[in-house]
Amino acid sequence: MDRIARRHGARAARSHGTVETEHGATTQATDRTGSPRRTPGRAGMAGMAGRIPAKVSLPIITALAFGLFTIFRTHTDGTKGGPAMLYGLAAFVVSGALGLMVAHFQSSMLTETRAIAYGVVFGGSLGWCYSLGGEAILKSCAFGFTMGAAMFVVALYVFRTHRVREPHGEHRPHKAHRSHSLPVATH
């Protein structure tokens, strides 16, 4: 029994060789240095993925998708190979950094400011990516502004209708008004 407990990373309790959580048994495996061992394979990957918050993973996944879209967009213009990959890498890094920054500071922003921030990042990114296809600058700016405005409207709608999940509570909550009546005697 003790051998099975050690293999799974638990220590056996001193009574009768059984593994009991009340007497100090642990389920976390440690290596020789005392630091926790990582589980190899899919279970280890799932455990690590469970620890990455959505505040970090969603901007990274979105930036990766945008980088791949940028590679596709530059290929439609005729850019091949290395330069297209560099455009995609630049798009991934810059949009990922901006996305992480907005996600990090969104809890301190007002609802409208947060929606504007998402609209600016989205519209600026798509406007720049649209210009990579060989479009005119004015047309790319108009496309980016239109997409940014659409993102602003969608983000504002989502933030206003899901007030319970907002980090700073309801949108502009009203304070309770004081009554202006005279105090009542308590004795």
Coordinates of N, CA and C in Angstrom, one line a residue:
M1 N 0.8 -1.2 0.0 CA 0.0 0.0 0.0 C 0.9 1.3 0.0
D2 N 2.0 1.2 0.8 CA 2.8 2.4 0.8 C 3.5 2.6 -0.5
R3 N 3.8 1.6 -1.2 CA 4.5 1.7 -2.5 C 3.5 2.3 -3.5
I4 N 2.3 2.0 -3.5 CA 1.3 2.6 -4.4 C 1.1 4.1 -4.1
A5 N 1.1 4.4 -2.8 CA 0.9 5.7 -2.4 C 2.0 6.6 -2.8
R6 N 3.3 6.1 -2.7 CA 4.4 6.9 -3.1 C 4.5 7.1 -4.6
R7 N 4.0 6.1 -5.4 CA 4.0 6.2 -6.8 C 3.1 7.3 -7.3
H8 N 2.0 7.5 -6.6 CA 1.0 8.5 -6.9 C 1.3 9.9 -6.2
G9 N 2.4 9.9 -5.5 CA 2.8 11.2 -4.9 C 2.3 11.4 -3.6
A10 N 1.6 10.5 -2.9 CA 1.1 10.7 -1.6 C 2.0 10.1 -0.6
R11 N 2.0 10.6 0.6 CA 2.7 10.0 1.7 C 1.7 9.2 2.5
A12 N 2.2 8.1 3.0 CA 1.3 7.2 3.8 C 1.3 7.8 5.3
A13 N 0.1 7.6 5.9 CA -0.1 8.0 7.2 C 0.6 7.0 8.1
R14 N 0.9 7.4 9.4 CA 1.6 6.5 10.3 C 0.8 5.4 10.8
S15 N -0.5 5.4 10.6 CA -1.4 4.4 11.2 C -1.7 3.3 10.2
H16 N -1.3 2.1 10.4 CA -1.6 1.0 9.6 C -1.3 1.0 8.1
G17 N -0.4 2.0 7.7 CA 0.0 2.0 6.3 C -1.0 2.5 5.3
T18 N -2.1 3.1 5.7 CA -3.1 3.5 4.8 C -2.9 5.0 4.5
V19 N -3.4 5.4 3.3 CA -3.3 6.8 2.9 C -4.5 7.6 3.4
E20 N -4.3 8.5 4.3 CA -5.5 9.3 4.8 C -5.1 10.8 4.7
T21 N -6.0 11.5 4.1 CA -5.8 13.0 3.9 C -5.8 13.7 5.2
E22 N -6.4 13.2 6.3 CA -6.5 13.9 7.5 C -5.1 13.9 8.2
H23 N -4.3 12.9 7.9 CA -3.0 12.7 8.6 C -1.8 13.2 7.8
G24 N -2.0 14.1 6.9 CA -0.9 14.7 6.2 C -0.6 14.1 4.8
A25 N -1.4 13.2 4.3 CA -1.1 12.7 3.0 C -1.3 13.8 1.9
T26 N -0.4 13.8 1.0 CA -0.6 14.8 -0.1 C -0.7 14.1 -1.4
T27 N -1.3 14.8 -2.4 CA -1.5 14.2 -3.7 C -0.6 14.8 -4.7
Q28 N 0.2 15.8 -4.3 CA 1.1 16.4 -5.2 C 2.5 15.7 -5.2
A29 N 2.9 15.3 -6.4 CA 4.2 14.6 -6.4 C 5.3 15.6 -6.5
T30 N 6.4 15.3 -5.8 CA 7.6 16.2 -5.7 C 8.8 15.4 -6.2
D31 N 9.8 16.2 -6.7 CA 11.0 15.5 -7.1 C 12.0 15.6 -6.0
R32 N 13.3 15.3 -6.3 CA 14.3 15.3 -5.2 C 14.5 16.6 -4.5
T33 N 14.3 17.7 -5.2 CA 14.5 19.0 -4.6 C 13.4 19.5 -3.8
G34 N 12.2 18.8 -3.9 CA 11.1 19.2 -3.1 C 10.1 20.0 -3.9
S35 N 10.5 20.4 -5.2 CA 9.5 21.1 -6.0 C 8.5 20.2 -6.7
P36 N 7.3 20.6 -7.0 CA 6.3 19.8 -7.6 C 6.8 19.3 -9.0
R37 N 6.5 18.0 -9.2 CA 6.8 17.4 -10.5 C 5.7 17.7 -11.5
R38 N 6.1 17.9 -12.7 CA 5.0 18.1 -13.8 C 4.7 16.8 -14.3
T39 N 3.4 16.6 -14.6 CA 2.9 15.4 -15.2 C 3.1 15.4 -16.7
P40 N 3.8 14.4 -17.2 CA 4.0 14.4 -18.7 C 2.8 14.1 -19.4
G41 N 2.8 14.4 -20.7 CA 1.7 14.0 -21.6 C 0.5 15.0 -21.6
R42 N -0.6 14.5 -22.0 CA -1.8 15.3 -22.1 C -2.3 15.8 -20.8
A43 N -2.2 15.0 -19.7 CA -2.7 15.4 -18.4 C -1.9 16.6 -17.9
G44 N -0.6 16.6 -18.2 CA 0.2 17.8 -17.8 C -0.1 19.0 -18.6
M45 N -0.4 18.9 -19.9 CA -0.8 20.0 -20.7 C -2.1 20.6 -20.3
A46 N -3.1 19.7 -20.0 CA -4.4 20.1 -19.6 C -4.3 20.8 -18.2
G47 N -3.4 20.4 -17.3 CA -3.2 21.0 -16.1 C -2.6 22.4 -16.2
M48 N -1.7 22.6 -17.1 CA -1.1 23.9 -17.4 C -2.1 24.8 -18.0
A49 N -2.9 24.3 -19.0 CA -3.9 25.1 -19.7 C -4.9 25.6 -18.7
G50 N -5.2 24.8 -17.7 CA -6.2 25.2 -16.7 C -5.8 26.3 -15.9
R51 N -4.5 26.5 -15.8 CA -3.9 27.6 -14.9 C -3.8 28.9 -15.7
I52 N -3.8 28.9 -17.0 CA -3.7 30.1 -17.8 C -5.1 30.8 -17.8
P53 N -5.1 32.1 -17.2 CA -6.4 32.7 -17.2 C -6.9 33.2 -18.6
A54 N -8.2 33.3 -18.8 CA -8.7 33.8 -20.1 C -8.2 35.2 -20.4
K55 N -7.9 36.0 -19.4 CA -7.4 37.3 -19.6 C -6.1 37.3 -20.4
V56 N -5.3 36.2 -20.4 CA -4.1 36.0 -21.1 C -4.3 35.2 -22.3
S57 N -5.0 34.1 -22.2 CA -5.1 33.1 -23.3 C -5.9 33.7 -24.5
L58 N -7.0 34.4 -24.2 CA -7.8 34.9 -25.4 C -7.1 35.9 -26.2
P59 N -6.4 36.9 -25.6 CA -5.6 37.8 -26.5 C -4.5 37.1 -27.3
I60 N -3.9 36.1 -26.7 CA -2.9 35.4 -27.5 C -3.5 34.6 -28.6
I61 N -4.6 33.9 -28.4 CA -5.2 33.1 -29.4 C -5.7 34.0 -30.5
T62 N -6.3 35.1 -30.1 CA -6.8 36.1 -31.1 C -5.6 36.7 -31.9
A63 N -4.5 37.0 -31.3 CA -3.4 37.5 -32.0 C -2.8 36.5 -32.9
L64 N -2.8 35.2 -32.5 CA -2.3 34.2 -33.4 C -3.2 34.1 -34.7
A65 N -4.5 34.1 -34.5 CA -5.4 34.1 -35.6 C -5.2 35.3 -36.5
F66 N -5.0 36.4 -35.9 CA -4.8 37.6 -36.7 C -3.4 37.6 -37.5
G67 N -2.4 37.0 -36.9 CA -1.1 36.8 -37.6 C -1.3 35.9 -38.8
L68 N -2.0 34.8 -38.6 CA -2.3 33.9 -39.7 C -3.1 34.6 -40.8
F69 N -4.1 35.4 -40.4 CA -4.9 36.1 -41.4 C -4.0 37.1 -42.2
T70 N -3.1 37.7 -41.5 CA -2.1 38.7 -42.1 C -1.3 38.0 -43.1
I71 N -0.8 36.8 -42.8 CA -0.1 36.0 -43.8 C -0.9 35.7 -45.0
F72 N -2.2 35.3 -44.8 CA -3.1 35.1 -45.9 C -3.3 36.3 -46.8
R73 N -3.5 37.4 -46.1 CA -3.8 38.7 -46.8 C -2.6 39.2 -47.6
T74 N -1.4 39.0 -47.1 CA -0.2 39.4 -47.9 C 0.0 38.4 -49.0
H75 N -0.4 37.2 -48.9 CA -0.3 36.3 -50.1 C -1.2 36.7 -51.2
T76 N -2.4 37.3 -50.9 CA -3.3 37.7 -51.9 C -2.7 38.9 -52.7
D77 N -1.8 39.6 -52.1 CA -1.2 40.7 -52.8 C 0.0 40.2 -53.6
G78 N 0.5 39.0 -53.4 CA 1.6 38.5 -54.2 C 2.9 38.3 -53.4
T79 N 2.9 38.7 -52.1 CA 4.1 38.5 -51.3 C 4.2 37.1 -50.9
K80 N 5.3 36.5 -51.1 CA 5.5 35.0 -50.9 C 6.6 34.8 -49.8
G81 N 6.5 33.7 -49.2 CA 7.6 33.2 -48.3 C 7.9 34.0 -47.1
G82 N 9.2 34.4 -46.9 CA 9.7 35.0 -45.8 C 9.1 36.4 -45.4
P83 N 8.9 37.3 -46.4 CA 8.3 38.6 -46.1 C 6.9 38.4 -45.6
A84 N 6.1 37.5 -46.1 CA 4.7 37.3 -45.6 C 4.8 36.8 -44.2
M85 N 5.7 35.9 -43.9 CA 5.9 35.4 -42.5 C 6.3 36.5 -41.5
L86 N 7.1 37.4 -42.0 CA 7.5 38.5 -41.1 C 6.4 39.4 -40.9
Y87 N 5.5 39.7 -41.9 CA 4.3 40.5 -41.6 C 3.4 39.8 -40.6
G88 N 3.2 38.5 -40.8 CA 2.4 37.7 -39.8 C 3.0 37.8 -38.4
L89 N 4.3 37.6 -38.3 CA 4.9 37.7 -37.0 C 4.8 39.0 -36.3
A90 N 5.0 40.1 -37.1 CA 4.8 41.4 -36.6 C 3.4 41.7 -36.2
A91 N 2.4 41.2 -37.0 CA 1.0 41.4 -36.6 C 0.7 40.6 -35.3
F92 N 1.2 39.4 -35.2 CA 1.0 38.6 -34.0 C 1.6 39.3 -32.7
V93 N 2.8 39.8 -32.8 CA 3.5 40.4 -31.7 C 2.8 41.7 -31.3
V94 N 2.5 42.6 -32.2 CA 1.9 43.9 -31.9 C 0.5 43.8 -31.4
S95 N -0.3 43.0 -32.2 CA -1.7 42.9 -31.7 C -1.8 42.1 -30.4
G96 N -0.9 41.1 -30.2 CA -0.9 40.4 -29.0 C -0.6 41.3 -27.8
A97 N 0.4 42.1 -28.0 CA 0.8 43.1 -26.9 C -0.3 44.1 -26.6
L98 N -0.9 44.6 -27.7 CA -2.0 45.6 -27.4 C -3.2 44.9 -26.8
G99 N -3.5 43.7 -27.2 CA -4.6 42.9 -26.6 C -4.4 42.6 -25.2
L100 N -3.2 42.2 -24.8 CA -2.8 41.9 -23.4 C -2.9 43.2 -22.6
M101 N -2.5 44.3 -23.2 CA -2.5 45.6 -22.4 C -4.0 46.0 -22.2
V102 N -4.8 45.9 -23.2 CA -6.2 46.3 -23.0 C -6.9 45.3 -22.0
A103 N -6.6 44.0 -22.1 CA -7.2 43.0 -21.2 C -6.7 43.3 -19.7
H104 N -5.4 43.7 -19.6 CA -4.9 43.9 -18.3 C -5.5 45.2 -17.6
F105 N -5.7 46.2 -18.4 CA -6.2 47.5 -17.8 C -7.7 47.6 -17.9
Q106 N -8.4 46.7 -18.5 CA -9.9 46.9 -18.7 C -10.6 47.0 -17.4
S107 N -10.1 46.4 -16.3 CA -10.9 46.5 -15.0 C -10.9 47.9 -14.4
S108 N -9.9 48.7 -14.8 CA -9.9 50.1 -14.3 C -10.5 51.1 -15.3
M109 N -11.1 50.6 -16.4 CA -11.7 51.5 -17.4 C -13.2 51.6 -17.2
L110 N -13.7 52.8 -17.5 CA -15.2 52.9 -17.6 C -15.7 52.1 -18.8
T111 N -16.9 51.8 -18.8 CA -17.5 51.0 -19.9 C -17.3 51.5 -21.3
E112 N -17.5 52.8 -21.5 CA -17.3 53.5 -22.8 C -15.9 53.5 -23.2
T113 N -15.0 53.7 -22.2 CA -13.5 53.8 -22.5 C -13.0 52.4 -22.9
R114 N -13.5 51.4 -22.3 CA -13.2 50.0 -22.6 C -13.7 49.6 -24.0
A115 N -14.9 50.0 -24.3 CA -15.4 49.7 -25.7 C -14.6 50.5 -26.7
I116 N -14.2 51.7 -26.4 CA -13.4 52.5 -27.4 C -12.0 51.8 -27.6
A117 N -11.4 51.3 -26.5 CA -10.1 50.7 -26.6 C -10.2 49.4 -27.4
Y118 N -11.2 48.6 -27.2 CA -11.4 47.4 -28.1 C -11.6 47.8 -29.5
G119 N -12.4 48.9 -29.8 CA -12.7 49.3 -31.1 C -11.4 49.9 -31.8
V120 N -10.6 50.6 -31.1 CA -9.4 51.1 -31.7 C -8.4 50.0 -32.0
V121 N -8.2 49.1 -31.1 CA -7.3 48.0 -31.4 C -7.8 47.1 -32.6
F122 N -9.1 46.8 -32.6 CA -9.7 46.0 -33.7 C -9.7 46.8 -35.0
G123 N -10.1 48.0 -35.0 CA -10.2 48.8 -36.3 C -8.8 49.1 -36.8
G124 N -7.9 49.5 -35.9 CA -6.5 49.8 -36.4 C -5.8 48.5 -37.0
S125 N -6.0 47.4 -36.3 CA -5.4 46.2 -36.8 C -6.0 45.8 -38.2
L126 N -7.3 45.8 -38.3 CA -7.9 45.4 -39.6 C -7.6 46.4 -40.7
G127 N -7.6 47.7 -40.4 CA -7.2 48.7 -41.4 C -5.8 48.5 -41.9
W128 N -4.9 48.2 -41.0 CA -3.5 48.0 -41.4 C -3.4 46.7 -42.3
C129 N -4.1 45.7 -41.8 CA -4.1 44.4 -42.6 C -4.8 44.6 -44.0
Y130 N -5.8 45.4 -44.0 CA -6.5 45.7 -45.3 C -5.5 46.4 -46.3
S131 N -4.7 47.3 -45.7 CA -3.8 48.0 -46.6 C -2.7 47.1 -47.2
L132 N -2.4 46.0 -46.5 CA -1.4 45.1 -47.0 C -1.8 44.4 -48.3
G133 N -3.0 44.4 -48.6 CA -3.5 43.8 -49.9 C -3.4 44.7 -51.1
G134 N -2.8 45.8 -50.9 CA -2.6 46.8 -52.0 C -3.6 47.8 -52.2
E135 N -4.5 48.0 -51.2 CA -5.6 49.0 -51.3 C -5.0 50.4 -51.0
A136 N -5.7 51.4 -51.4 CA -5.3 52.8 -51.2 C -5.4 53.1 -49.7
I137 N -4.6 54.0 -49.2 CA -4.5 54.4 -47.8 C -5.9 54.9 -47.3
L138 N -6.5 55.8 -48.1 CA -7.8 56.3 -47.7 C -8.9 55.2 -47.5
K139 N -8.9 54.3 -48.5 CA -9.8 53.2 -48.4 C -9.5 52.3 -47.2
S140 N -8.3 52.1 -46.9 CA -7.9 51.3 -45.7 C -8.3 52.0 -44.4
C141 N -8.1 53.3 -44.4 CA -8.5 54.0 -43.2 C -10.0 54.0 -43.0
A142 N -10.7 54.1 -44.1 CA -12.2 54.1 -44.0 C -12.6 52.7 -43.5
F143 N -12.0 51.6 -44.1 CA -12.3 50.3 -43.7 C -12.0 50.1 -42.2
G144 N -10.8 50.5 -41.7 CA -10.5 50.3 -40.3 C -11.4 51.1 -39.4
F145 N -11.7 52.3 -39.8 CA -12.6 53.1 -39.0 C -14.0 52.5 -38.9
T146 N -14.5 51.9 -40.0 CA -15.8 51.3 -40.0 C -15.8 50.0 -39.1
M147 N -14.8 49.2 -39.3 CA -14.7 48.0 -38.4 C -14.5 48.4 -36.9
G148 N -13.7 49.4 -36.7 CA -13.5 49.9 -35.3 C -14.8 50.4 -34.7
A149 N -15.6 51.1 -35.5 CA -16.9 51.6 -35.0 C -17.9 50.4 -34.8
A150 N -17.8 49.4 -35.6 CA -18.7 48.3 -35.4 C -18.3 47.5 -34.2
M151 N -17.0 47.4 -33.9 CA -16.5 46.7 -32.7 C -16.9 47.5 -31.5
F152 N -16.8 48.9 -31.6 CA -17.2 49.7 -30.4 C -18.7 49.5 -30.1
V153 N -19.5 49.4 -31.1 CA -21.0 49.2 -30.8 C -21.2 47.8 -30.2
V154 N -20.6 46.8 -30.8 CA -20.7 45.5 -30.3 C -20.2 45.4 -28.8
A155 N -19.0 45.9 -28.6 CA -18.4 45.8 -27.3 C -19.3 46.6 -26.2
L156 N -19.8 47.8 -26.6 CA -20.6 48.5 -25.7 C -21.9 47.8 -25.4
Y157 N -22.5 47.1 -26.4 CA -23.7 46.4 -26.2 C -23.4 45.2 -25.2
V158 N -22.3 44.5 -25.4 CA -22.0 43.4 -24.6 C -21.7 43.8 -23.1
F159 N -20.9 44.9 -23.0 CA -20.6 45.4 -21.7 C -21.8 45.9 -20.9
R160 N -22.7 46.6 -21.6 CA -23.9 47.1 -21.0 C -24.9 46.0 -20.6
T161 N -25.0 45.0 -21.4 CA -26.0 44.0 -21.1 C -25.5 42.9 -20.2
H162 N -24.2 42.8 -20.0 CA -23.7 41.8 -19.0 C -23.0 42.6 -17.8
R163 N -23.8 43.4 -17.2 CA -23.3 44.2 -16.1 C -22.8 43.4 -14.9
V164 N -23.4 42.3 -14.7 CA -23.1 41.5 -13.5 C -21.6 41.0 -13.6
R165 N -21.2 40.7 -14.8 CA -19.8 40.2 -15.0 C -18.8 41.3 -15.2
E166 N -19.2 42.6 -15.2 CA -18.2 43.7 -15.3 C -17.3 43.7 -14.1
P167 N -16.0 44.0 -14.3 CA -15.1 44.0 -13.2 C -15.4 45.1 -12.2
H168 N -16.0 46.2 -12.6 CA -16.2 47.3 -11.7 C -17.7 47.5 -11.4
G169 N -18.5 46.5 -11.6 CA -19.9 46.5 -11.2 C -20.8 47.2 -12.3
E170 N -22.0 47.6 -11.8 CA -22.9 48.1 -12.8 C -22.4 49.5 -13.3
H171 N -23.0 49.8 -14.5 CA -22.6 51.0 -15.2 C -23.2 52.2 -14.4
R172 N -22.3 53.1 -13.9 CA -22.7 54.3 -13.2 C -23.8 54.0 -12.1
P173 N -23.5 53.2 -11.1 CA -24.5 53.0 -10.1 C -24.9 54.3 -9.3
H174 N -26.1 54.4 -9.0 CA -26.5 55.6 -8.3 C -26.4 55.4 -6.8
K175 N -25.9 56.4 -6.1 CA -25.8 56.3 -4.6 C -27.2 56.5 -4.0
A176 N -27.4 56.0 -2.8 CA -28.7 56.2 -2.1 C -28.7 57.7 -1.6
H177 N -29.8 58.3 -1.8 CA -30.0 59.7 -1.4 C -30.3 59.7 0.1
R178 N -29.7 60.8 0.8 CA -29.9 60.9 2.2 C -31.3 61.6 2.4
S179 N -31.9 61.2 3.4 CA -33.2 61.9 3.7 C -32.9 63.2 4.4
H180 N -33.6 64.2 4.1 CA -33.4 65.5 4.7 C -34.4 65.7 5.9
S181 N -34.9 64.7 6.5 CA -35.8 64.9 7.6 C -35.0 65.0 8.9
L182 N -35.6 65.5 9.9 CA -35.0 65.7 11.2 C -34.7 64.4 11.9
P183 N -33.7 64.3 12.7 CA -33.4 63.1 13.4 C -34.5 62.8 14.5
V184 N -34.7 61.5 14.7 CA -35.7 61.1 15.7 C -35.0 60.9 17.0
A185 N -35.6 61.3 18.1 CA -35.1 61.1 19.4 C -35.1 59.6 19.8
T186 N -34.0 59.1 20.4 CA -34.0 57.7 20.7 C -34.2 57.4 22.2
H187 N -34.3 58.5 23.1 CA -34.5 58.3 24.5 C -35.8 58.6 25.0

